[in-house]
mmCIF file of C-alpha atoms in Angstrom:
data_model
loop_
_atom_site.group_PDB
_atom_site.id
_atom_site.type_symbol
_atom_site.label_atom_id
_atom_site.label_comp_id
_atom_site.label_asym_id
_atom_site.label_seq_id
_atom_site.Cartn_x
_atom_site.Cartn_y
_atom_site.Cartn_z
ATOM 1 C CA MET A 467 0.000 0.000 0.000
ATOM 2 C CA GLN A 468 1.294 3.430 -0.989
ATOM 3 C CA ILE A 469 -0.173 6.479 0.757
ATOM 4 C CA SER A 470 0.302 10.086 -0.321
ATOM 5 C CA VAL A 471 -1.143 13.146 1.394
ATOM 6 C CA ILE A 472 -2.413 16.149 -0.565
ATOM 7 C CA ARG A 473 -4.576 19.221 -0.113
ATOM 8 C CA PRO A 474 -8.224 18.902 -1.194
ATOM 9 C CA ASP A 475 -7.684 21.445 -3.963
ATOM 10 C CA GLU A 476 -4.970 19.216 -5.436
ATOM 11 C CA LEU A 477 -7.465 16.460 -6.279
ATOM 12 C CA GLY A 478 -7.716 16.083 -10.034
ATOM 13 C CA ALA A 479 -10.824 15.452 -12.106
ATOM 14 C CA SER A 480 -10.055 11.738 -12.282
ATOM 15 C CA ASP A 481 -9.615 11.608 -8.493
ATOM 16 C CA LEU A 482 -12.985 13.277 -7.971
ATOM 17 C CA ASP A 483 -14.718 10.927 -10.408
ATOM 18 C CA LEU A 484 -13.202 7.901 -8.670
ATOM 19 C CA TRP A 485 -14.137 9.223 -5.212
ATOM 20 C CA ARG A 486 -17.720 9.689 -6.363
ATOM 21 C CA SER A 487 -17.795 6.197 -7.861
ATOM 22 C CA PHE A 488 -16.769 4.740 -4.482
ATOM 23 C CA GLN A 489 -19.694 6.658 -2.942
ATOM 24 C CA ARG A 490 -22.438 5.416 -5.240
ATOM 25 C CA SER A 491 -23.640 2.855 -2.710
ATOM 26 C CA GLY A 492 -23.025 1.768 0.845
ATOM 27 C CA PRO A 493 -22.452 3.660 4.097
ATOM 28 C CA THR A 494 -19.972 6.148 2.627
ATOM 29 C CA ALA A 495 -22.660 7.483 0.243
ATOM 30 C CA HIS A 496 -23.165 10.359 2.664
ATOM 31 C CA PRO A 497 -23.001 14.111 2.052
ATOM 32 C CA PHE A 498 -20.396 14.714 4.763
ATOM 33 C CA LEU A 499 -18.028 12.271 3.005
ATOM 34 C CA ALA A 500 -18.470 13.834 -0.440
ATOM 35 C CA PRO A 501 -15.370 15.426 -2.005
ATOM 36 C CA GLU A 502 -17.280 18.690 -2.528
ATOM 37 C CA PHE A 503 -17.796 18.989 1.232
ATOM 38 C CA VAL A 504 -14.137 18.243 1.999
ATOM 39 C CA GLN A 505 -13.008 20.849 -0.531
ATOM 40 C CA ALA A 506 -15.419 23.433 0.888
ATOM 41 C CA VAL A 507 -13.988 22.913 4.393
ATOM 42 C CA GLY A 508 -10.510 23.419 2.975
ATOM 43 C CA ARG A 509 -11.530 26.675 1.287
ATOM 44 C CA VAL A 510 -12.473 28.282 4.614
ATOM 45 C CA GLY A 511 -8.971 27.782 5.964
ATOM 46 C CA ARG A 512 -9.269 24.567 7.936
ATOM 47 C CA PRO A 513 -6.133 22.329 8.033
ATOM 48 C CA VAL A 514 -7.729 19.666 5.832
ATOM 49 C CA ARG A 515 -5.735 17.038 3.970
ATOM 50 C CA VAL A 516 -6.632 13.938 1.967
ATOM 51 C CA ALA A 517 -4.654 10.704 2.130
ATOM 52 C CA VAL A 518 -4.793 8.898 -1.219
ATOM 53 C CA LEU A 519 -4.357 5.121 -0.897
ATOM 54 C CA GLU A 520 -2.895 3.154 -3.812
ATOM 55 C CA ASP A 521 -2.574 -0.617 -4.000
ATOM 56 C CA ALA A 522 -0.528 -2.094 -6.849
ATOM 57 C CA GLY A 523 -0.765 1.218 -8.708
ATOM 58 C CA ARG A 524 -4.550 1.426 -8.346
ATOM 59 C CA THR A 525 -6.218 4.104 -6.211
ATOM 60 C CA VAL A 526 -8.425 2.318 -3.694
ATOM 61 C CA GLY A 527 -9.345 4.961 -1.151
ATOM 62 C CA PHE A 528 -9.512 8.576 0.022
ATOM 63 C CA PHE A 529 -9.152 9.519 3.684
ATOM 64 C CA PRO A 530 -10.076 13.149 4.517
ATOM 65 C CA PHE A 531 -8.832 14.481 7.845
ATOM 66 C CA GLU A 532 -7.699 17.546 9.754
ATOM 67 C CA ARG A 533 -4.330 17.657 11.480
ATOM 68 C CA GLY A 534 -3.938 19.775 14.598
ATOM 69 C CA ARG A 535 -1.263 20.384 17.180
ATOM 70 C CA MET A 536 0.935 17.473 18.254
ATOM 71 C CA GLY A 537 -0.454 15.323 15.442
ATOM 72 C CA TYR A 538 -4.020 15.316 16.761
ATOM 73 C CA GLY A 539 -6.298 14.218 13.926
ATOM 74 C CA THR A 540 -10.027 14.557 13.390
ATOM 75 C CA PRO A 541 -12.477 14.324 10.489
ATOM 76 C CA PRO A 542 -12.966 17.561 8.514
ATOM 77 C CA ALA A 543 -14.936 20.195 10.445
ATOM 78 C CA PRO A 544 -14.859 18.264 13.742
ATOM 79 C CA GLY A 545 -17.960 18.597 15.889
ATOM 80 C CA LEU A 546 -20.118 19.576 12.907
ATOM 81 C CA THR A 547 -20.274 16.462 10.765
ATOM 82 C CA ASP A 548 -22.354 13.288 11.040
ATOM 83 C CA ALA A 549 -20.335 10.843 8.893
ATOM 84 C CA HIS A 550 -16.659 9.975 9.250
ATOM 85 C CA GLY A 551 -14.386 7.455 7.611
ATOM 86 C CA LEU A 552 -12.359 6.403 4.601
ATOM 87 C CA VAL A 553 -14.099 6.360 1.226
ATOM 88 C CA HIS A 554 -12.870 3.242 -0.527
ATOM 89 C CA ALA A 555 -13.234 0.593 -3.204
ATOM 90 C CA PRO A 556 -15.297 -2.440 -2.104
ATOM 91 C CA ASP A 557 -12.247 -4.716 -1.936
ATOM 92 C CA ALA A 558 -9.889 -2.242 -0.244
ATOM 93 C CA GLU A 559 -7.968 -3.167 2.876
ATOM 94 C CA TRP A 560 -5.631 -0.926 4.842
ATOM 95 C CA ASP A 561 -3.532 -0.795 8.001
ATOM 96 C CA PRO A 562 -4.758 1.975 10.353
ATOM 97 C CA GLN A 563 -1.334 2.365 11.960
ATOM 98 C CA GLN A 564 0.349 2.773 8.557
ATOM 99 C CA LEU A 565 -2.362 5.264 7.611
ATOM 100 C CA LEU A 566 -1.745 7.421 10.687
ATOM 101 C CA ARG A 567 2.020 7.366 10.136
ATOM 102 C CA ALA A 568 1.599 8.464 6.522
ATOM 103 C CA CYS A 569 -0.739 11.271 7.622
ATOM 104 C CA GLY A 570 1.618 12.471 10.361
ATOM 105 C CA LEU A 571 -0.976 11.766 13.048
ATOM 106 C CA SER A 572 -0.451 10.484 16.569
ATOM 107 C CA VAL A 573 -4.220 10.152 17.142
ATOM 108 C CA TRP A 574 -7.281 10.096 14.918
ATOM 109 C CA GLU A 575 -10.509 10.629 16.862
ATOM 110 C CA PHE A 576 -13.974 10.009 15.442
ATOM 111 C CA ASP A 577 -17.543 10.140 16.753
ATOM 112 C CA HIS A 578 -19.619 9.353 13.628
ATOM 113 C CA LEU A 579 -17.708 6.518 11.973
ATOM 114 C CA VAL A 580 -19.931 4.918 9.335
ATOM 115 C CA ASP A 581 -20.379 1.169 8.944
ATOM 116 C CA GLY A 582 -18.207 -0.840 6.575
ATOM 117 C CA GLN A 583 -14.877 0.471 7.919
ATOM 118 C CA LYS A 584 -13.585 -2.966 8.901
ATOM 119 C CA PRO A 585 -9.941 -2.040 9.609
ATOM 120 C CA PHE A 586 -11.220 0.611 12.055
ATOM 121 C CA GLU A 587 -13.711 -1.641 13.869
ATOM 122 C CA ARG A 588 -11.358 -2.715 16.666
ATOM 123 C CA TYR A 589 -10.860 0.936 17.607
ATOM 124 C CA GLN A 590 -14.555 1.586 18.231
ATOM 125 C CA ALA A 591 -15.463 2.352 21.834
ATOM 126 C CA LEU A 592 -19.172 2.999 21.344
ATOM 127 C CA ARG A 593 -21.838 2.343 18.681
ATOM 128 C CA VAL A 594 -24.947 4.537 18.659
ATOM 129 C CA PRO A 595 -28.070 4.941 16.485
ATOM 130 C CA SER A 596 -28.520 7.797 14.052
ATOM 131 C CA PRO A 597 -32.240 8.101 13.198
ATOM 132 C CA VAL A 598 -33.374 8.310 9.591
ATOM 133 C CA MET A 599 -36.572 9.466 7.882
ATOM 134 C CA ASP A 600 -37.132 6.816 5.198
ATOM 135 C CA LEU A 601 -38.866 8.280 2.133
ATOM 136 C CA GLY A 602 -38.111 5.395 -0.212
ATOM 137 C CA GLY A 603 -41.783 4.434 -0.396
ATOM 138 C CA GLY A 604 -42.920 8.007 -1.023
ATOM 139 C CA TYR A 605 -44.425 10.631 1.239
ATOM 140 C CA ALA A 606 -47.813 8.925 1.626
ATOM 141 C CA ALA A 607 -46.140 5.811 3.037
ATOM 142 C CA PHE A 608 -43.985 7.904 5.370
ATOM 143 C CA ARG A 609 -46.993 9.877 6.612
ATOM 144 C CA ALA A 610 -48.922 6.652 7.224
ATOM 145 C CA GLU A 611 -45.979 5.368 9.246
ATOM 146 C CA VAL A 612 -45.929 8.517 11.415
ATOM 147 C CA ARG A 613 -49.687 8.314 11.866
ATOM 148 C CA ALA A 614 -49.562 4.636 12.846
ATOM 149 C CA ARG A 615 -46.972 5.433 15.497
ATOM 150 C CA SER A 616 -49.031 8.284 16.960
ATOM 151 C CA LYS A 617 -52.318 9.368 15.417
ATOM 152 C CA SER A 618 -52.752 12.122 17.987
ATOM 153 C CA PHE A 619 -49.306 13.600 17.265
ATOM 154 C CA LEU A 620 -49.972 13.963 13.556
ATOM 155 C CA SER A 621 -53.510 15.267 14.055
ATOM 156 C CA GLU A 622 -52.342 17.875 16.570
ATOM 157 C CA LEU A 623 -49.467 18.962 14.358
ATOM 158 C CA GLU A 624 -51.695 19.412 11.323
ATOM 159 C CA ARG A 625 -54.197 21.324 13.494
ATOM 160 C CA LYS A 626 -51.394 23.706 14.481
ATOM 161 C CA GLY A 627 -50.495 24.127 10.822
ATOM 162 C CA ARG A 628 -54.068 25.194 10.037
ATOM 163 C CA ALA A 629 -54.047 27.589 13.003
ATOM 164 C CA LEU A 630 -50.781 29.134 11.802
ATOM 165 C CA GLY A 631 -52.343 29.734 8.402
ATOM 166 C CA ARG A 632 -55.487 31.307 9.868
ATOM 167 C CA ASP A 633 -53.557 33.590 12.219
ATOM 168 C CA HIS A 634 -50.649 34.661 10.026
ATOM 169 C CA GLY A 635 -51.391 33.894 6.388
ATOM 170 C CA ALA A 636 -51.183 30.938 4.036
ATOM 171 C CA VAL A 637 -48.547 28.367 4.957
ATOM 172 C CA THR A 638 -46.023 27.723 2.172
ATOM 173 C CA PHE A 639 -42.854 25.671 1.943
ATOM 174 C CA THR A 640 -39.819 26.131 -0.307
ATOM 175 C CA LEU A 641 -37.146 23.472 -0.794
ATOM 176 C CA GLY A 642 -33.931 24.446 -2.536
ATOM 177 C CA THR A 643 -33.901 28.221 -2.176
ATOM 178 C CA ALA A 644 -30.519 29.849 -2.795
ATOM 179 C CA ASP A 645 -31.254 33.100 -0.944
ATOM 180 C CA VAL A 646 -28.321 33.801 1.372
ATOM 181 C CA GLU A 647 -30.519 36.079 3.496
ATOM 182 C CA ASP A 648 -32.751 33.090 4.275
ATOM 183 C CA LEU A 649 -29.660 31.177 5.368
ATOM 184 C CA ARG A 650 -28.443 34.034 7.552
ATOM 185 C CA ARG A 651 -31.866 34.243 9.172
ATOM 186 C CA ILE A 652 -31.734 30.533 10.028
ATOM 187 C CA MET A 653 -28.242 30.952 11.479
ATOM 188 C CA ALA A 654 -29.508 33.851 13.601
ATOM 189 C CA TRP A 655 -32.428 31.776 14.907
ATOM 190 C CA LYS A 656 -30.036 28.941 15.702
ATOM 191 C CA SER A 657 -27.700 31.318 17.539
ATOM 192 C CA GLU A 658 -30.610 32.529 19.656
ATOM 193 C CA GLN A 659 -31.523 28.911 20.433
ATOM 194 C CA TYR A 660 -27.956 28.082 21.470
ATOM 195 C CA GLN A 661 -27.837 31.115 23.737
ATOM 196 C CA ARG A 662 -31.281 30.493 25.269
ATOM 197 C CA THR A 663 -30.329 26.929 26.154
ATOM 198 C CA TYR A 664 -26.795 27.714 27.372
ATOM 199 C CA ARG A 665 -25.156 25.765 24.577
ATOM 200 C CA SER A 666 -22.077 26.780 22.656
ATOM 201 C CA ASP A 667 -23.036 29.120 19.803
ATOM 202 C CA ARG A 668 -21.402 27.674 16.709
ATOM 203 C CA PHE A 669 -22.282 30.685 14.616
ATOM 204 C CA ARG A 670 -20.026 32.932 16.638
ATOM 205 C CA VAL A 671 -17.222 31.136 14.767
ATOM 206 C CA PRO A 672 -16.575 32.987 11.480
ATOM 207 C CA TRP A 673 -15.392 29.977 9.459
ATOM 208 C CA ILE A 674 -18.600 28.052 10.210
ATOM 209 C CA ARG A 675 -20.771 30.872 8.855
ATOM 210 C CA GLU A 676 -18.458 31.158 5.847
ATOM 211 C CA LEU A 677 -18.631 27.405 5.248
ATOM 212 C CA LEU A 678 -22.434 27.331 5.128
ATOM 213 C CA GLU A 679 -22.601 30.292 2.751
ATOM 214 C CA SER A 680 -19.982 28.662 0.522
ATOM 215 C CA LEU A 681 -21.895 25.369 0.451
ATOM 216 C CA LEU A 682 -25.112 27.176 -0.481
ATOM 217 C CA ALA A 683 -23.398 28.988 -3.342
ATOM 218 C CA THR A 684 -21.524 26.059 -4.957
ATOM 219 C CA PRO A 685 -23.900 23.229 -5.903
ATOM 220 C CA SER A 686 -22.833 20.462 -8.283
ATOM 221 C CA GLU A 687 -24.719 17.757 -10.163
ATOM 222 C CA THR A 688 -24.374 15.309 -7.266
ATOM 223 C CA PHE A 689 -23.984 17.561 -4.217
ATOM 224 C CA ALA A 690 -25.591 20.728 -2.854
ATOM 225 C CA GLY A 691 -26.157 22.744 0.272
ATOM 226 C CA THR A 692 -29.940 22.484 0.581
ATOM 227 C CA LEU A 693 -31.944 25.268 2.179
ATOM 228 C CA SER A 694 -35.657 25.029 2.982
ATOM 229 C CA VAL A 695 -37.995 27.632 4.459
ATOM 230 C CA LEU A 696 -41.491 27.486 5.975
ATOM 231 C CA ARG A 697 -43.507 30.705 5.707
ATOM 232 C CA ALA A 698 -46.829 31.980 7.001
ATOM 233 C CA GLY A 699 -47.938 34.642 4.559
ATOM 234 C CA ASP A 700 -44.753 36.554 3.767
ATOM 235 C CA THR A 701 -43.142 35.783 7.115
ATOM 236 C CA PRO A 702 -40.471 33.065 7.480
ATOM 237 C CA VAL A 703 -41.185 31.032 10.609
ATOM 238 C CA ALA A 704 -38.844 28.014 10.329
ATOM 239 C CA GLY A 705 -36.093 26.656 8.138
ATOM 240 C CA HIS A 706 -33.333 24.138 7.734
ATOM 241 C CA PHE A 707 -29.928 23.956 6.076
ATOM 242 C CA GLY A 708 -28.602 20.505 5.203
ATOM 243 C CA LEU A 709 -26.508 18.764 2.583
ATOM 244 C CA ARG A 710 -27.776 16.686 -0.308
ATOM 245 C CA HIS A 711 -25.721 13.984 -1.989
ATOM 246 C CA GLY A 712 -27.635 12.160 -4.703
ATOM 247 C CA PRO A 713 -30.846 10.795 -3.122
ATOM 248 C CA ALA A 714 -29.673 11.351 0.476
ATOM 249 C CA LEU A 715 -30.153 14.474 2.597
ATOM 250 C CA ALA A 716 -28.173 15.045 5.777
ATOM 251 C CA GLY A 717 -30.031 17.069 8.369
ATOM 252 C CA TRP A 718 -27.785 19.736 9.849
ATOM 253 C CA PHE A 719 -29.176 23.038 11.129
ATOM 254 C CA PRO A 720 -32.957 23.193 11.763
ATOM 255 C CA ALA A 721 -34.225 26.380 13.401
ATOM 256 C CA PHE A 722 -37.381 28.425 13.908
ATOM 257 C CA ASP A 723 -38.560 31.846 14.997
ATOM 258 C CA ALA A 724 -39.279 31.521 18.725
ATOM 259 C CA ARG A 725 -42.171 34.004 18.433
ATOM 260 C CA PHE A 726 -44.163 31.261 16.655
ATOM 261 C CA ARG A 727 -43.360 28.540 19.178
ATOM 262 C CA ARG A 728 -47.014 27.809 19.985
ATOM 263 C CA TYR A 729 -47.519 26.468 16.450
ATOM 264 C CA SER A 730 -44.610 23.967 16.681
ATOM 265 C CA PRO A 731 -42.998 25.432 13.537
ATOM 266 C CA GLY A 732 -39.962 23.167 13.729
ATOM 267 C CA LEU A 733 -42.101 20.020 13.673
ATOM 268 C CA LEU A 734 -44.288 21.448 10.917
ATOM 269 C CA HIS A 735 -41.183 22.183 8.904
ATOM 270 C CA HIS A 736 -39.937 18.605 9.258
ATOM 271 C CA LEU A 737 -43.258 17.167 8.113
ATOM 272 C CA LEU A 738 -43.348 19.409 5.038
ATOM 273 C CA LEU A 739 -39.660 18.768 4.414
ATOM 274 C CA ALA A 740 -40.448 15.061 4.146
ATOM 275 C CA GLU A 741 -43.242 15.763 1.640
ATOM 276 C CA HIS A 742 -41.197 18.052 -0.600
ATOM 277 C CA ALA A 743 -37.999 16.007 -0.306
ATOM 278 C CA ALA A 744 -39.817 12.842 -1.404
ATOM 279 C CA ALA A 745 -41.231 14.723 -4.413
ATOM 280 C CA ALA A 746 -37.686 15.850 -5.274
ATOM 281 C CA GLY A 747 -36.343 12.288 -5.345
ATOM 282 C CA ILE A 748 -34.767 12.180 -1.889
ATOM 283 C CA VAL A 749 -35.163 8.726 -0.349
ATOM 284 C CA GLU A 750 -33.741 9.309 3.135
ATOM 285 C CA ILE A 751 -32.998 12.104 5.568
ATOM 286 C CA ASP A 752 -30.341 11.384 8.175
ATOM 287 C CA MET A 753 -31.274 13.368 11.297
ATOM 288 C CA GLY A 754 -27.971 12.647 13.073
ATOM 289 C CA ARG A 755 -27.190 10.904 16.349
ATOM 290 C CA GLY A 756 -28.650 12.245 19.555
ATOM 291 C CA ALA A 757 -31.738 11.777 21.704
ATOM 292 C CA LYS A 758 -33.986 14.583 20.509
ATOM 293 C CA GLY A 759 -37.753 14.293 20.919
ATOM 294 C CA TYR A 760 -38.567 15.454 17.392
ATOM 295 C CA LYS A 761 -36.357 12.714 15.954
ATOM 296 C CA ASP A 762 -38.419 10.047 17.706
ATOM 297 C CA CYS A 763 -41.548 11.529 16.126
ATOM 298 C CA PHE A 764 -40.233 11.089 12.579
ATOM 299 C CA ARG A 765 -37.684 8.247 12.720
ATOM 300 C CA SER A 766 -38.283 5.314 10.387
ATOM 301 C CA ARG A 767 -35.117 3.361 11.141
ATOM 302 C CA ASP A 768 -31.584 3.872 12.391
ATOM 303 C CA LEU A 769 -28.165 4.004 10.864
ATOM 304 C CA VAL A 770 -25.364 3.056 13.242
ATOM 305 C CA VAL A 771 -22.306 5.237 13.795
ATOM 306 C CA ALA A 772 -19.345 4.613 16.071
ATOM 307 C CA GLU A 773 -17.145 6.635 18.371
ATOM 308 C CA GLY A 774 -13.536 5.944 19.233
ATOM 309 C CA ARG A 775 -9.933 6.739 18.418
ATOM 310 C CA ILE A 776 -6.907 5.243 16.767
ATOM 311 C CA VAL A 777 -3.737 5.885 18.749
ATOM 312 C CA ARG A 778 -0.099 5.440 17.838
ATOM 313 C CA ARG A 779 2.374 4.786 20.609
ATOM 314 C CA SER A 780 3.842 8.223 21.174
ATOM 315 C CA PRO A 781 4.119 10.822 23.985
ATOM 316 C CA SER A 782 1.737 13.198 22.217
ATOM 317 C CA ALA A 783 -0.920 10.470 21.907
ATOM 318 C CA ALA A 784 -0.666 9.859 25.654
ATOM 319 C CA VAL A 785 -1.211 13.571 26.321
ATOM 320 C CA HIS A 786 -4.343 13.599 24.131
ATOM 321 C CA TRP A 787 -5.713 10.533 25.926
ATOM 322 C CA ALA A 788 -5.189 12.062 29.359
ATOM 323 C CA ARG A 789 -6.889 15.305 28.361
ATOM 324 C CA ARG A 790 -9.930 13.916 26.559
ATOM 325 C CA GLU A 791 -10.763 10.468 27.890
ATOM 326 C CA PRO A 792 -12.374 11.500 31.230
ATOM 327 C CA VAL A 793 -14.591 14.074 29.496
ATOM 328 C CA ARG A 794 -15.571 11.600 26.775
ATOM 329 C CA ARG A 795 -16.527 8.946 29.305
ATOM 330 C CA LEU A 796 -18.652 11.386 31.310
ATOM 331 C CA ARG A 797 -20.441 12.664 28.198
ATOM 332 C CA ASN A 798 -21.165 9.151 26.965
ATOM 333 C CA ARG A 799 -22.422 8.138 30.408
ATOM 334 C CA VAL A 800 -25.006 10.922 30.213
ATOM 335 C CA LEU A 801 -25.943 10.157 26.581
ATOM 336 C CA ASP A 802 -26.314 6.430 27.237
ATOM 337 C CA ASP A 803 -28.550 6.772 30.304
ATOM 338 C CA PRO A 804 -32.020 8.198 29.404
ATOM 339 C CA ARG A 805 -32.573 9.348 32.977
ATOM 340 C CA LEU A 806 -29.326 11.314 33.098
ATOM 341 C CA TYR A 807 -29.944 12.753 29.631
ATOM 342 C CA ARG A 808 -33.453 13.915 30.573
ATOM 343 C CA ALA A 809 -32.160 15.422 33.809
ATOM 344 C CA ALA A 810 -29.393 17.322 32.026
ATOM 345 C CA ASP A 811 -31.778 18.517 29.315
ATOM 346 C CA THR A 812 -34.314 19.647 31.945
ATOM 347 C CA VAL A 813 -31.669 21.663 33.794
ATOM 348 C CA LEU A 814 -30.673 23.456 30.594
ATOM 349 C CA LYS A 815 -34.295 24.171 29.654
ATOM 350 C CA ARG A 816 -35.114 25.527 33.121
ATOM 351 C CA ALA A 817 -32.042 27.714 33.041
ATOM 352 C CA ALA A 818 -33.127 29.029 29.638
ATOM 353 C CA THR A 819 -36.646 29.765 30.964
ATOM 354 C CA VAL A 820 -35.267 31.700 33.918
ATOM 355 C CA ARG A 821 -32.911 33.635 31.655
ATOM 356 C CA THR A 822 -35.784 34.547 29.315
ATOM 357 C CA LYS A 823 -37.909 35.831 32.226
ATOM 358 C CA VAL A 824 -35.023 37.881 33.599
ATOM 359 C CA LEU A 825 -34.274 39.466 30.227
ATOM 360 C CA ARG A 826 -37.919 40.090 29.251
ATOM 361 C CA PRO A 827 -38.771 43.834 29.442
ATOM 362 C CA GLY A 828 -41.174 44.756 32.224
#
């Protein structure tokens, strides 16, 4: 096996075609593993590189990664992406330790490793579900599935949709808008949500805002930043920015205007997103790992992603382990125990409620 490391912008047309051919089926057929996404992350100044694997003169894989201090490696845009791994030919095999050496990494840490990465399997510490909205049978079949799971949920949600229309104007939905102002509005709503719930505000980071705007502006035949907006009359009330790769859509940043909370605009948006996505040829929407209530309302099935790290024997790898392992174990303990997760979520929501009351005029 020969491994060379290049910048994403050094990939040639033949490399890109081969990468896309490896992605046509299987777990790596995911927007966050598409070459267009990797190149977009590189354009906003992230330290992204791609390891190109060749076996007997034939390219058999592409491994996108970021390299930080002391050889600490992550997938591109760590903390933002829901699919990690090496995009490869079906018969490819590789040595993870050789791969890390070639990449100049002492550690490679992942938290959304997709299935089918056999050489990485022994490094997995945790496997978790990532819920999916399955639209392969069309919207009518999906809606029937949601209704069978909870007739009252769907009836109440559609009632709220009618109330929103009566109170604020006809409800409309747009999938695939390219209006950057719509995107900036969604980012602003999401920032407000992060701040209300005492979570880290990702959109205070300039490169993240720049990345989303770049992805919206540079669609290709197989890949696109996909923006959708729910309106009541002329007023936007909810939206979502995700990534489309072929017939798959990766959910990423859903948000809504908190002034319309009583109408459940986020849930309404997801229901209409399923309808319009199915009509546009999308067969699945990956909502990402995590125990969110709205995901349970719409989930059809689960993908499985893994968390773990590959470590080379080196002083810097030991330092990374000592710094991150206790925090990782505590976080996973909370995520794995529904009681602890609900308690933590309740504390954050109560804190947000108190903060809202304190800041409310009068």
